[in-house]
Short mmCIF file of N, CA and C in Angstrom, two decimals:
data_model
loop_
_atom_site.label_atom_id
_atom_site.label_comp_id
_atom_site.label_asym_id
_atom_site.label_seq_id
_atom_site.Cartn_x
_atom_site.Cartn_y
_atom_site.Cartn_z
N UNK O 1 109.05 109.08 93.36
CA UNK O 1 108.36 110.34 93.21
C UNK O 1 108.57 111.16 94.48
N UNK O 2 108.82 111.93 94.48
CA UNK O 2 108.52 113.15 95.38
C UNK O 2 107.34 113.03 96.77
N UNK O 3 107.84 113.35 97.97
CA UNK O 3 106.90 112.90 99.39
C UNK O 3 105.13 113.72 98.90
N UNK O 4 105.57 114.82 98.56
CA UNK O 4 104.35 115.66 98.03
C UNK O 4 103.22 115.23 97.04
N UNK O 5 104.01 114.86 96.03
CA UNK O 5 103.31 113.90 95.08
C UNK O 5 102.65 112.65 95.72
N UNK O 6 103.32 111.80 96.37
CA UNK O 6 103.05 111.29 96.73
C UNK O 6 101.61 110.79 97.85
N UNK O 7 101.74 111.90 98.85
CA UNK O 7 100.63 111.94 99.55
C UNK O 7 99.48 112.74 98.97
N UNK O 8 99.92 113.41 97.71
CA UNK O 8 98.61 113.68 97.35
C UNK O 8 97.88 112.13 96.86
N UNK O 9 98.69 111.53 95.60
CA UNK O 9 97.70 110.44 95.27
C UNK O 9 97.10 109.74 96.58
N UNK O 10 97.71 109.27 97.53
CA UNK O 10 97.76 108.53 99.03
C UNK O 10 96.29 109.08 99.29
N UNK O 11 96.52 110.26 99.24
CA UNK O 11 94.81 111.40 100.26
C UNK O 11 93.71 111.34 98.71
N UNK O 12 93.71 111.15 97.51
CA UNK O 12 92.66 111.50 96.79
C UNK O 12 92.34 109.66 96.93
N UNK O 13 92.98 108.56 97.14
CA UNK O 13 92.82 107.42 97.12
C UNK O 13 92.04 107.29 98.38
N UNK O 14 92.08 107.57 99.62
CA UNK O 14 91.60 107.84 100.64
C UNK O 14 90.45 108.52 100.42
N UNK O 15 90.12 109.54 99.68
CA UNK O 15 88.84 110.09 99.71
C UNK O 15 87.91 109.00 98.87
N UNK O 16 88.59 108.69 97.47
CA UNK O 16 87.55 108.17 96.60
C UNK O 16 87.40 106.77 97.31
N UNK O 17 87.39 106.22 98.58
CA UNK O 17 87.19 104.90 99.18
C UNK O 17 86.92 105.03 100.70
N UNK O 18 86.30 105.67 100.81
CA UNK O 18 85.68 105.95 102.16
C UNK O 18 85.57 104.11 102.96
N UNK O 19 85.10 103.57 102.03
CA UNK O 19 84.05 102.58 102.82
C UNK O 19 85.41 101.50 103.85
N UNK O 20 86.43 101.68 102.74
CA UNK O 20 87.98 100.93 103.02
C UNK O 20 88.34 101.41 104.30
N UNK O 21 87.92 102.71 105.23
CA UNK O 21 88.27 103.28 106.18
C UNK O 21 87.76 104.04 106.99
N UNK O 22 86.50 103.66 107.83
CA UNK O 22 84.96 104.09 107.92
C UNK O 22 85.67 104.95 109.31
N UNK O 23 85.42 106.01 109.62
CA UNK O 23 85.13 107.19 110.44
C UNK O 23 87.08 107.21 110.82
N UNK O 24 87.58 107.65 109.65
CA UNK O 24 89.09 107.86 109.89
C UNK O 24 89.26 109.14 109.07
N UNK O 25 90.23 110.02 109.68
CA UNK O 25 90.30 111.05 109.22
C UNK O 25 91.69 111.41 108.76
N UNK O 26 91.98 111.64 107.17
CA UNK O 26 93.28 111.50 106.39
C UNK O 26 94.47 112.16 107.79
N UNK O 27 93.98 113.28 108.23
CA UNK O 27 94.76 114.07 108.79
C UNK O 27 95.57 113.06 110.19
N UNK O 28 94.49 111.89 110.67
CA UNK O 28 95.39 111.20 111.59
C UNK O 28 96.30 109.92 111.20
N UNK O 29 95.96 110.11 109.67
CA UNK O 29 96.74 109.12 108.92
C UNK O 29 98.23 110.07 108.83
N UNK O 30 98.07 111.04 107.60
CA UNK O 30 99.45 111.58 107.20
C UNK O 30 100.17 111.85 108.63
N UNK O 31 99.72 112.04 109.14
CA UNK O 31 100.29 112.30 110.40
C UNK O 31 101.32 111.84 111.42
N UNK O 32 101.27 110.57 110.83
CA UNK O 32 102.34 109.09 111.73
C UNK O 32 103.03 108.69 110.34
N UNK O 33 102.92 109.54 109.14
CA UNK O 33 103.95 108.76 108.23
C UNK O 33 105.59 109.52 108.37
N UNK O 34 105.92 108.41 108.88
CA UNK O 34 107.67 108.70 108.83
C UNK O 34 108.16 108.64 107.17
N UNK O 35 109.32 108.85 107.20
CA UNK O 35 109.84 109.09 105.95
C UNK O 35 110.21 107.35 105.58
N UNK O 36 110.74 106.74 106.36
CA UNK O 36 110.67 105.61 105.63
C UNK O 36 109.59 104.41 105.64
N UNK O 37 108.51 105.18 106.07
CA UNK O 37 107.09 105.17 105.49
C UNK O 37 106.70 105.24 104.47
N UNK O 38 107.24 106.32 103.95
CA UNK O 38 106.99 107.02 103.21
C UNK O 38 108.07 106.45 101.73
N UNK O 39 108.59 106.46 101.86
CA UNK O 39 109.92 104.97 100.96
C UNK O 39 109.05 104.23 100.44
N UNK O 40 108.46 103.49 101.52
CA UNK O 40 107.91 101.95 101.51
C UNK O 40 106.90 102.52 100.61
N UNK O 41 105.86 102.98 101.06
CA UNK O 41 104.82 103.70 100.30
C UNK O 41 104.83 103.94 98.88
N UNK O 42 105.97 104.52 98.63
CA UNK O 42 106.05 104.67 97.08
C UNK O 42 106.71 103.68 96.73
N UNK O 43 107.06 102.64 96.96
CA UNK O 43 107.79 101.35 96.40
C UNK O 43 106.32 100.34 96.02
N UNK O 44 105.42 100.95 96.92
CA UNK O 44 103.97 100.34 96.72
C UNK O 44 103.34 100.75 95.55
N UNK O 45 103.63 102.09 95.38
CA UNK O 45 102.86 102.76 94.39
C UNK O 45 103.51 102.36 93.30
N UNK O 46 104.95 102.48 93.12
CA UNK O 46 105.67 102.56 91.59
C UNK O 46 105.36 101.29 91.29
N UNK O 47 105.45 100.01 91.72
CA UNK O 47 104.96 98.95 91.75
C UNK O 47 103.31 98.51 90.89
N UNK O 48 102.91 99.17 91.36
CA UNK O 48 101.93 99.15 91.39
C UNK O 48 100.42 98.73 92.06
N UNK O 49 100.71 99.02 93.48
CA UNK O 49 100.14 98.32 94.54
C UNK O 49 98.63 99.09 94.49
N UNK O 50 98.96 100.02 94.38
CA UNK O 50 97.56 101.52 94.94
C UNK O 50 97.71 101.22 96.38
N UNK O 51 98.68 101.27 97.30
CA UNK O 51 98.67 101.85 98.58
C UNK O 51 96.82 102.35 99.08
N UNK O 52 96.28 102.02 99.79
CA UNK O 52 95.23 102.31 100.99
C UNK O 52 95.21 101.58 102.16
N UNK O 53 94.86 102.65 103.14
CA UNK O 53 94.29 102.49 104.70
C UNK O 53 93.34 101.30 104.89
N UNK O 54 93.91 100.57 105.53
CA UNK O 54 92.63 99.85 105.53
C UNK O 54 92.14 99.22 107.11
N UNK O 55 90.86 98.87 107.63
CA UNK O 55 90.52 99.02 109.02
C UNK O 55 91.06 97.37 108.96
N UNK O 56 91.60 97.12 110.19
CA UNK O 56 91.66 95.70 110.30
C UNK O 56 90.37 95.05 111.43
N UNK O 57 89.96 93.87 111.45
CA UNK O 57 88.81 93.12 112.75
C UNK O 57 89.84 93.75 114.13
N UNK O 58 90.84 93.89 114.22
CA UNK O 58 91.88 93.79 115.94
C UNK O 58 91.77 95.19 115.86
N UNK O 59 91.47 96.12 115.23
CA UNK O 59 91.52 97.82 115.34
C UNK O 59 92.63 98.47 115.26
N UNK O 60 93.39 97.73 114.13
CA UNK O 60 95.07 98.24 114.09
C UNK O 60 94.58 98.79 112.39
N UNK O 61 95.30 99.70 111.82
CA UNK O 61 95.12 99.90 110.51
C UNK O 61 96.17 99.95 109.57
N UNK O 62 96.17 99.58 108.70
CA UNK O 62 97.46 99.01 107.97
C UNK O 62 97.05 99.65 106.19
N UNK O 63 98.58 100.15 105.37
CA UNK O 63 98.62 100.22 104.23
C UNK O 63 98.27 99.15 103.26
N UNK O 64 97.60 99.03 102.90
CA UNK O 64 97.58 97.58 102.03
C UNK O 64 97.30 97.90 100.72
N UNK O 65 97.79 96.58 99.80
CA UNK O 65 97.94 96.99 98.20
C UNK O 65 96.46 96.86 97.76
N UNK O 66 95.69 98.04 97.06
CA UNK O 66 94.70 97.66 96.76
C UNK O 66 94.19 97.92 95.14
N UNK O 67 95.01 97.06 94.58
CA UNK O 67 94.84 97.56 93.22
C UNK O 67 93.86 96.25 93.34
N UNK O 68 93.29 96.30 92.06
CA UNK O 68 92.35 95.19 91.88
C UNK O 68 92.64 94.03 91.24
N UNK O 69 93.78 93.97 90.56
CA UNK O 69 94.64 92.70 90.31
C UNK O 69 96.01 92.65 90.94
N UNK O 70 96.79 91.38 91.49
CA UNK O 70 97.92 91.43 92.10
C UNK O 70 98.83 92.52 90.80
N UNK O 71 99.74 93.41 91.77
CA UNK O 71 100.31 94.31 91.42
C UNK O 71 101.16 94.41 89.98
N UNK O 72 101.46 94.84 89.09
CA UNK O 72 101.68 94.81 87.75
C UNK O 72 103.10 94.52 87.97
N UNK O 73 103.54 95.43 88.50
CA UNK O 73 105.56 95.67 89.08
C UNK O 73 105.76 94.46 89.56
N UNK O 74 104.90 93.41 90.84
CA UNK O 74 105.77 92.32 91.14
C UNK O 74 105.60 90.60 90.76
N UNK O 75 105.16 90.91 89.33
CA UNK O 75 104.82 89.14 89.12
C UNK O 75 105.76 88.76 88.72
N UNK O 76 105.81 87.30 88.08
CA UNK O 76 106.71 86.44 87.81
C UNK O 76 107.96 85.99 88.44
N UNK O 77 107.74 85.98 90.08
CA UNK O 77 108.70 86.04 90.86
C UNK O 77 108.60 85.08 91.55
N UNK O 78 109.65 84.00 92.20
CA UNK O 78 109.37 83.08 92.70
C UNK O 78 109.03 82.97 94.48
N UNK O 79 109.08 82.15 95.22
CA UNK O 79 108.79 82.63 96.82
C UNK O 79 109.69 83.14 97.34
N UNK O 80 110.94 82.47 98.09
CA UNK O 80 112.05 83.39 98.19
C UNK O 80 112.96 82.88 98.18
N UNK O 81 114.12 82.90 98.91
CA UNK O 81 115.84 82.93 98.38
C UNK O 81 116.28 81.73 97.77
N UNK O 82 115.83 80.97 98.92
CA UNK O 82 116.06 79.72 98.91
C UNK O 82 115.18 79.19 97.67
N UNK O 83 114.32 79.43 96.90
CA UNK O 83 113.57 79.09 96.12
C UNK O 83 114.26 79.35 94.74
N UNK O 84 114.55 80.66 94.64
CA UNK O 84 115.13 80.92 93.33
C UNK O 84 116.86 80.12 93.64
N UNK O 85 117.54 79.93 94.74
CA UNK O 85 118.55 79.03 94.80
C UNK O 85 118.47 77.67 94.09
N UNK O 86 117.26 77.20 94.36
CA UNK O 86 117.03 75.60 94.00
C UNK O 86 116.90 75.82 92.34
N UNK O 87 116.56 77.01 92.20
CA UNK O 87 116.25 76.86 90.62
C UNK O 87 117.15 77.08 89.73
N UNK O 88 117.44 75.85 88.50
CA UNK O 88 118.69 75.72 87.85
C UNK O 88 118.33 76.17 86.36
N UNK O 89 117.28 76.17 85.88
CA UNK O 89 116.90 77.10 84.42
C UNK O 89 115.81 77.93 84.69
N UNK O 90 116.36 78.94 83.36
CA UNK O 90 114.88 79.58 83.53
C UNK O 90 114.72 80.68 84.78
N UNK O 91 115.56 80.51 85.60
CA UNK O 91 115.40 81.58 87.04
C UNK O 91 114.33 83.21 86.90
N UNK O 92 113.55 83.40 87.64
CA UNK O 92 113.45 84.52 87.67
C UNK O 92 113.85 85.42 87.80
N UNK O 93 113.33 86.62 88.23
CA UNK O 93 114.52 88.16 88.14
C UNK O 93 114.84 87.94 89.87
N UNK O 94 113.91 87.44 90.55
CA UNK O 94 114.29 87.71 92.34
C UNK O 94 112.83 86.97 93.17
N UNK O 95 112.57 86.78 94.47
CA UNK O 95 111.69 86.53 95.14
C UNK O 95 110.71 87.64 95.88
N UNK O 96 109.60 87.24 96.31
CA UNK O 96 108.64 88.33 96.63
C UNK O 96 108.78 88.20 97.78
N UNK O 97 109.67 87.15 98.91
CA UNK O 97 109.99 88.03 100.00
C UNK O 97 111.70 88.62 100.25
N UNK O 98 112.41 88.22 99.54
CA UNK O 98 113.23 89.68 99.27
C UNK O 98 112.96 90.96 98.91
N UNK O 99 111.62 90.85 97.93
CA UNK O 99 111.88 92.12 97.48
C UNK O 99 110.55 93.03 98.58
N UNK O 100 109.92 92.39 99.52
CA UNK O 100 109.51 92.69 100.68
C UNK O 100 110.13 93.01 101.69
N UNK O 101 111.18 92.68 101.86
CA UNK O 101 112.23 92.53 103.26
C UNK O 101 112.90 93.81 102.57
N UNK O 102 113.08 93.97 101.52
CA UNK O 102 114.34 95.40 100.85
C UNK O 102 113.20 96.48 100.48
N UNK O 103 112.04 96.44 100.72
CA UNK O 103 111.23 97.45 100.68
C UNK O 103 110.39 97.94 101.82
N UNK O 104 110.92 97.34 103.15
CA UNK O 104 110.12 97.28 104.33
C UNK O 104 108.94 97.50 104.55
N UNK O 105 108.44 96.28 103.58
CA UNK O 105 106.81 95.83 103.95
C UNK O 105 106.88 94.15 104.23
N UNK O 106 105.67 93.86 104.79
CA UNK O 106 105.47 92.49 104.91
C UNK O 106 104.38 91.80 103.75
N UNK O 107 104.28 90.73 103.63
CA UNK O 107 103.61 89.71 103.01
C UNK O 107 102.38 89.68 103.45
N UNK O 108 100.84 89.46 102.42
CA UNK O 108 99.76 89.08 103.40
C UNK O 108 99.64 88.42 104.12
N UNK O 109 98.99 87.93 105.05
CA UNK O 109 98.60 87.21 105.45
C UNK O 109 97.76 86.42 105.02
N UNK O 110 97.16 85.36 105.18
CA UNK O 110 95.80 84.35 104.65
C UNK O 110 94.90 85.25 105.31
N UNK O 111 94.75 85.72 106.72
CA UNK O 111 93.71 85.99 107.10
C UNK O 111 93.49 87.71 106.79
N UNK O 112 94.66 88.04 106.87
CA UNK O 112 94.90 89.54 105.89
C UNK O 112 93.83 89.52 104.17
N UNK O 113 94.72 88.78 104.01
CA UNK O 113 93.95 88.42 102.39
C UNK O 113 92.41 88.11 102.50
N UNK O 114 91.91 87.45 103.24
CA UNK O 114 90.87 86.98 103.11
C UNK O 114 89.96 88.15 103.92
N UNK O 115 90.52 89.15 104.90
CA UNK O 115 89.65 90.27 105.66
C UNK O 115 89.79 91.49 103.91
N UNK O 116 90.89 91.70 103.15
CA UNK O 116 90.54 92.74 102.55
C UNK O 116 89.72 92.30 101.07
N UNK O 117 89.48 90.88 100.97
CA UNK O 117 88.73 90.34 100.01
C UNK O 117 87.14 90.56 100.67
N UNK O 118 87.02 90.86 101.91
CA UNK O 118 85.47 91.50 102.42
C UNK O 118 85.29 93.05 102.23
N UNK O 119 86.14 93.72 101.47
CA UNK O 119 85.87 94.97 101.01
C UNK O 119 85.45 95.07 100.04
N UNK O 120 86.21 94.66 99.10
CA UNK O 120 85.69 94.24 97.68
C UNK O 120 86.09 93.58 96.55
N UNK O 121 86.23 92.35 95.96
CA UNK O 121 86.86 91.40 94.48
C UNK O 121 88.43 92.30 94.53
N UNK O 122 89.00 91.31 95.00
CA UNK O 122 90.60 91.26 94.25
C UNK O 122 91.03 89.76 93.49
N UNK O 123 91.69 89.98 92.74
CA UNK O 123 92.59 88.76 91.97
C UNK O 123 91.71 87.91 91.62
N UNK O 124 90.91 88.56 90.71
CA UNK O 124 89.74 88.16 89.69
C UNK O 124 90.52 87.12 88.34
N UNK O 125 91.44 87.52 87.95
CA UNK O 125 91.98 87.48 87.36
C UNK O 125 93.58 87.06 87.49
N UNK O 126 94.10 87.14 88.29
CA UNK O 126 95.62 87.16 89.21
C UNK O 126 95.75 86.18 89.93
N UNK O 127 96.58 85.49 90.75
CA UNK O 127 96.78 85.46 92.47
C UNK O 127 97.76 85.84 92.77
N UNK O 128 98.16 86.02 94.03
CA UNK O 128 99.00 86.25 95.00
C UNK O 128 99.94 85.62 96.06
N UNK O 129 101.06 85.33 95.99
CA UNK O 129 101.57 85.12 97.03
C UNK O 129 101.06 85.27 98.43
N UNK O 130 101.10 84.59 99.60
CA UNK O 130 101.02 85.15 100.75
C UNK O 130 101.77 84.52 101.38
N UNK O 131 102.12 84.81 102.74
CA UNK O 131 103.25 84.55 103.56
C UNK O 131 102.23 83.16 103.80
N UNK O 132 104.02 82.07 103.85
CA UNK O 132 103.54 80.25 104.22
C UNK O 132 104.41 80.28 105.64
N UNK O 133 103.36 79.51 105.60
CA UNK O 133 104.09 78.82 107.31
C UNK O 133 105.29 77.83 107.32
N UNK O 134 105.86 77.97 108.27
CA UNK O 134 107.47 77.30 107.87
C UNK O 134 106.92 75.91 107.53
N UNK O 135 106.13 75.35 108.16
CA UNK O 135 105.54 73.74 108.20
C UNK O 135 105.56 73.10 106.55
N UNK O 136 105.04 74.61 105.71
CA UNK O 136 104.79 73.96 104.45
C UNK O 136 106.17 74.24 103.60
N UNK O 137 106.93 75.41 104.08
CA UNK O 137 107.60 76.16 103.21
C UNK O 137 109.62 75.15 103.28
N UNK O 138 109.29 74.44 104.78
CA UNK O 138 110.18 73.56 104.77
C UNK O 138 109.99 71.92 103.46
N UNK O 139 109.07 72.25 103.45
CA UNK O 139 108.67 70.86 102.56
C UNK O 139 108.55 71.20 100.97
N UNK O 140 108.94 72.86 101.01
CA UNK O 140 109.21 72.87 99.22
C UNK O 140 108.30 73.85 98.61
N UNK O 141 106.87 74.15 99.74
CA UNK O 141 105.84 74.61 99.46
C UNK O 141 105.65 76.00 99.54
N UNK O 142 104.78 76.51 98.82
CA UNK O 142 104.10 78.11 99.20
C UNK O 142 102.77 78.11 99.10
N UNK O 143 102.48 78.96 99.25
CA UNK O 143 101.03 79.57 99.21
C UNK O 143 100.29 80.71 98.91
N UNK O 144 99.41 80.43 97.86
CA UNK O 144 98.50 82.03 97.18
C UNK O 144 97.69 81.59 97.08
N UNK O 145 96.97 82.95 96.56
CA UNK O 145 95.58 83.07 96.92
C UNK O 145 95.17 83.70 95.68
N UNK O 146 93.77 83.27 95.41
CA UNK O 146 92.81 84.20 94.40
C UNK O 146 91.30 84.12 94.32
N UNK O 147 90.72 84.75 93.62
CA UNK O 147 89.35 84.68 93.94
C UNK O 147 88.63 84.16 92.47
N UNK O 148 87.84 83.17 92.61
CA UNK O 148 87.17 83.24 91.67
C UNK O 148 85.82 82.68 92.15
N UNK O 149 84.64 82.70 91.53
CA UNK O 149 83.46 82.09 91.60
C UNK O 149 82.87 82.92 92.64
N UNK O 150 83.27 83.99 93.20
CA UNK O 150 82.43 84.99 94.40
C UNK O 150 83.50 83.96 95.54
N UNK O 151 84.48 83.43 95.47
CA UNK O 151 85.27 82.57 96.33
C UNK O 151 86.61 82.88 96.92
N UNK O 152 86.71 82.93 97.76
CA UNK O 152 88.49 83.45 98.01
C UNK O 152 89.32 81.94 98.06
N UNK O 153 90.11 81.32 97.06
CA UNK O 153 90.85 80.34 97.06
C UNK O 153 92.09 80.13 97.77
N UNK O 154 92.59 79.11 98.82
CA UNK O 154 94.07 79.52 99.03
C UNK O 154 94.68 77.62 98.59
N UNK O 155 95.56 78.00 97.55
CA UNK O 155 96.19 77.06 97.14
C UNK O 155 97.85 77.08 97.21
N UNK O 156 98.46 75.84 97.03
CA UNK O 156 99.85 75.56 97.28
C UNK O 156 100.62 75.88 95.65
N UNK O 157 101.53 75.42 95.87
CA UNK O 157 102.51 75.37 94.30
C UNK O 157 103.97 75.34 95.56
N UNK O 158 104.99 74.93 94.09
CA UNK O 158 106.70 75.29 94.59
C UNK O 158 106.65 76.20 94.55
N UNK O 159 107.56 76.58 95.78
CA UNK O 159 107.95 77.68 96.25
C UNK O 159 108.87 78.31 94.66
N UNK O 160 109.57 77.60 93.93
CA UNK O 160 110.56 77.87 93.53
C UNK O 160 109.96 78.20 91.66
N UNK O 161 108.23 77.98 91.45
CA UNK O 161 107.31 78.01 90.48
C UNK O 161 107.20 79.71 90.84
N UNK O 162 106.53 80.16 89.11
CA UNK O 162 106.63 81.32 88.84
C UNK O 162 105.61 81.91 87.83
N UNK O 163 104.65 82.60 87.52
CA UNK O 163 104.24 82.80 86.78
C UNK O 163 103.90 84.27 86.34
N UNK O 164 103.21 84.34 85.25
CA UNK O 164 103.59 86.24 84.49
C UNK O 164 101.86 86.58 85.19
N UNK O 165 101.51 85.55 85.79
CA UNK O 165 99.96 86.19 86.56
C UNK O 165 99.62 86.51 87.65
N UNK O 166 100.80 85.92 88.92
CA UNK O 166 100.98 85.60 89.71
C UNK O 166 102.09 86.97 90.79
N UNK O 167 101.50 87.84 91.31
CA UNK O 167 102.38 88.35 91.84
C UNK O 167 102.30 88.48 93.60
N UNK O 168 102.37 89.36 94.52
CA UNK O 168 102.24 89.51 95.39
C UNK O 168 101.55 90.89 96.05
N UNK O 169 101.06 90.90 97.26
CA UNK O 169 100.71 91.87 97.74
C UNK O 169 101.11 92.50 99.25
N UNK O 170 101.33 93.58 99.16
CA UNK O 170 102.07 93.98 100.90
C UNK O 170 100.97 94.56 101.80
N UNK O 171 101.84 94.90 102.74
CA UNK O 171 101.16 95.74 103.54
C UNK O 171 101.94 96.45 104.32
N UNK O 172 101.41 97.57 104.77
CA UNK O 172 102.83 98.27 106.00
C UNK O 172 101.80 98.59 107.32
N UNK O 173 102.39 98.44 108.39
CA UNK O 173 101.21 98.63 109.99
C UNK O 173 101.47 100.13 109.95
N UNK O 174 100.36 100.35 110.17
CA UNK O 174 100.14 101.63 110.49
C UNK O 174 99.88 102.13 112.12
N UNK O 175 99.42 101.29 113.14
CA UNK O 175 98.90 101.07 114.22
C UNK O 175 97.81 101.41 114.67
N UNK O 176 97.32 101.69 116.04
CA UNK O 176 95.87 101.94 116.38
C UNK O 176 95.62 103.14 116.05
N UNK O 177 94.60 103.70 115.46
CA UNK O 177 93.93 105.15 115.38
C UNK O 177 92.71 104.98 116.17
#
């Protein structure tokens, strides 16, 4: 879509969620978006991320996907290269950190995930990928996350496992405001 289009949805998403971004003002947001910011951004949106500001605990502020189920555009995808490599039927379309690395955003974090699950219920219904630590990811493993029971869950699976419920969520740094 178009940069224009774009930052309008970006700024009416920003208004209708104040609480996601307490004493920040849109104008010092649009303000630091570069154009391939601005890329990334709508790769969030077409996706289906809902792109918002969000305050982090360290005082850095970051784009993050805030739709209320993991994103519609990136499920059924396995962890990454090496994952869909190992896999001999059945393959998926690609991995969720390729298609992170070719959209220049990063992966949640656990502790990412678990600070924007204190805003309000995500992946009620869903989970998510989040970035694994080499420790597990050498041994075959990944790691997502979801919420159920008023609970934020973080569980394992193969890296190289896939499901149509299961997608991922980004984020892009925005830095200190």
């Amino acid at each position: 879509m178009d940069q224009a289009t774009l930052i309008d949805i970006l700024h009416h998403r920003f208004t209708d969620h104040p609480d996601r971004h307490p004493a920040v003002k849109w104008d010092d947001i649009v303000s630091r978006l570069s154009p391939e910011m601005l890329r990334s951004l709508d790769w969030m949106e077409q996706t289906g991320g809902e792109p918002d500001i969000v305050a982090m605990p360290n005082g850095q502020w970051v784009f993050v996907d805030c739709a209320a189920e993991s994103p519609s555009g990136r499920r059924s995808l396995c962890y990454d290269e090496a994952a869909l490599e190992k896999r001999k039927k059945n393959k998926p379309a690609g991995s969720v950190v390729a298609e992170a690395v070719a959209h220049g955003v990063a992966l949640l974090t656990e502790d990412l995930y678990r600070h924007l699950q204190t805003i309000q219920p995500f992946d009620v219904k869903t989970s998510s990928w989040i970035e694994t630590p080499e420790a597990i990811r050498t041994q075959g493993g990944a790691l997502f996350c979801d919420r159920r029971y008023d609970h934020v869950f973080v569980y394992h699976n193969g890296a190289d496992s896939y499901y149509a419920n299961r997608g991922f969520r980004t984020y892009l740094m925005l830095g200190t405001i």
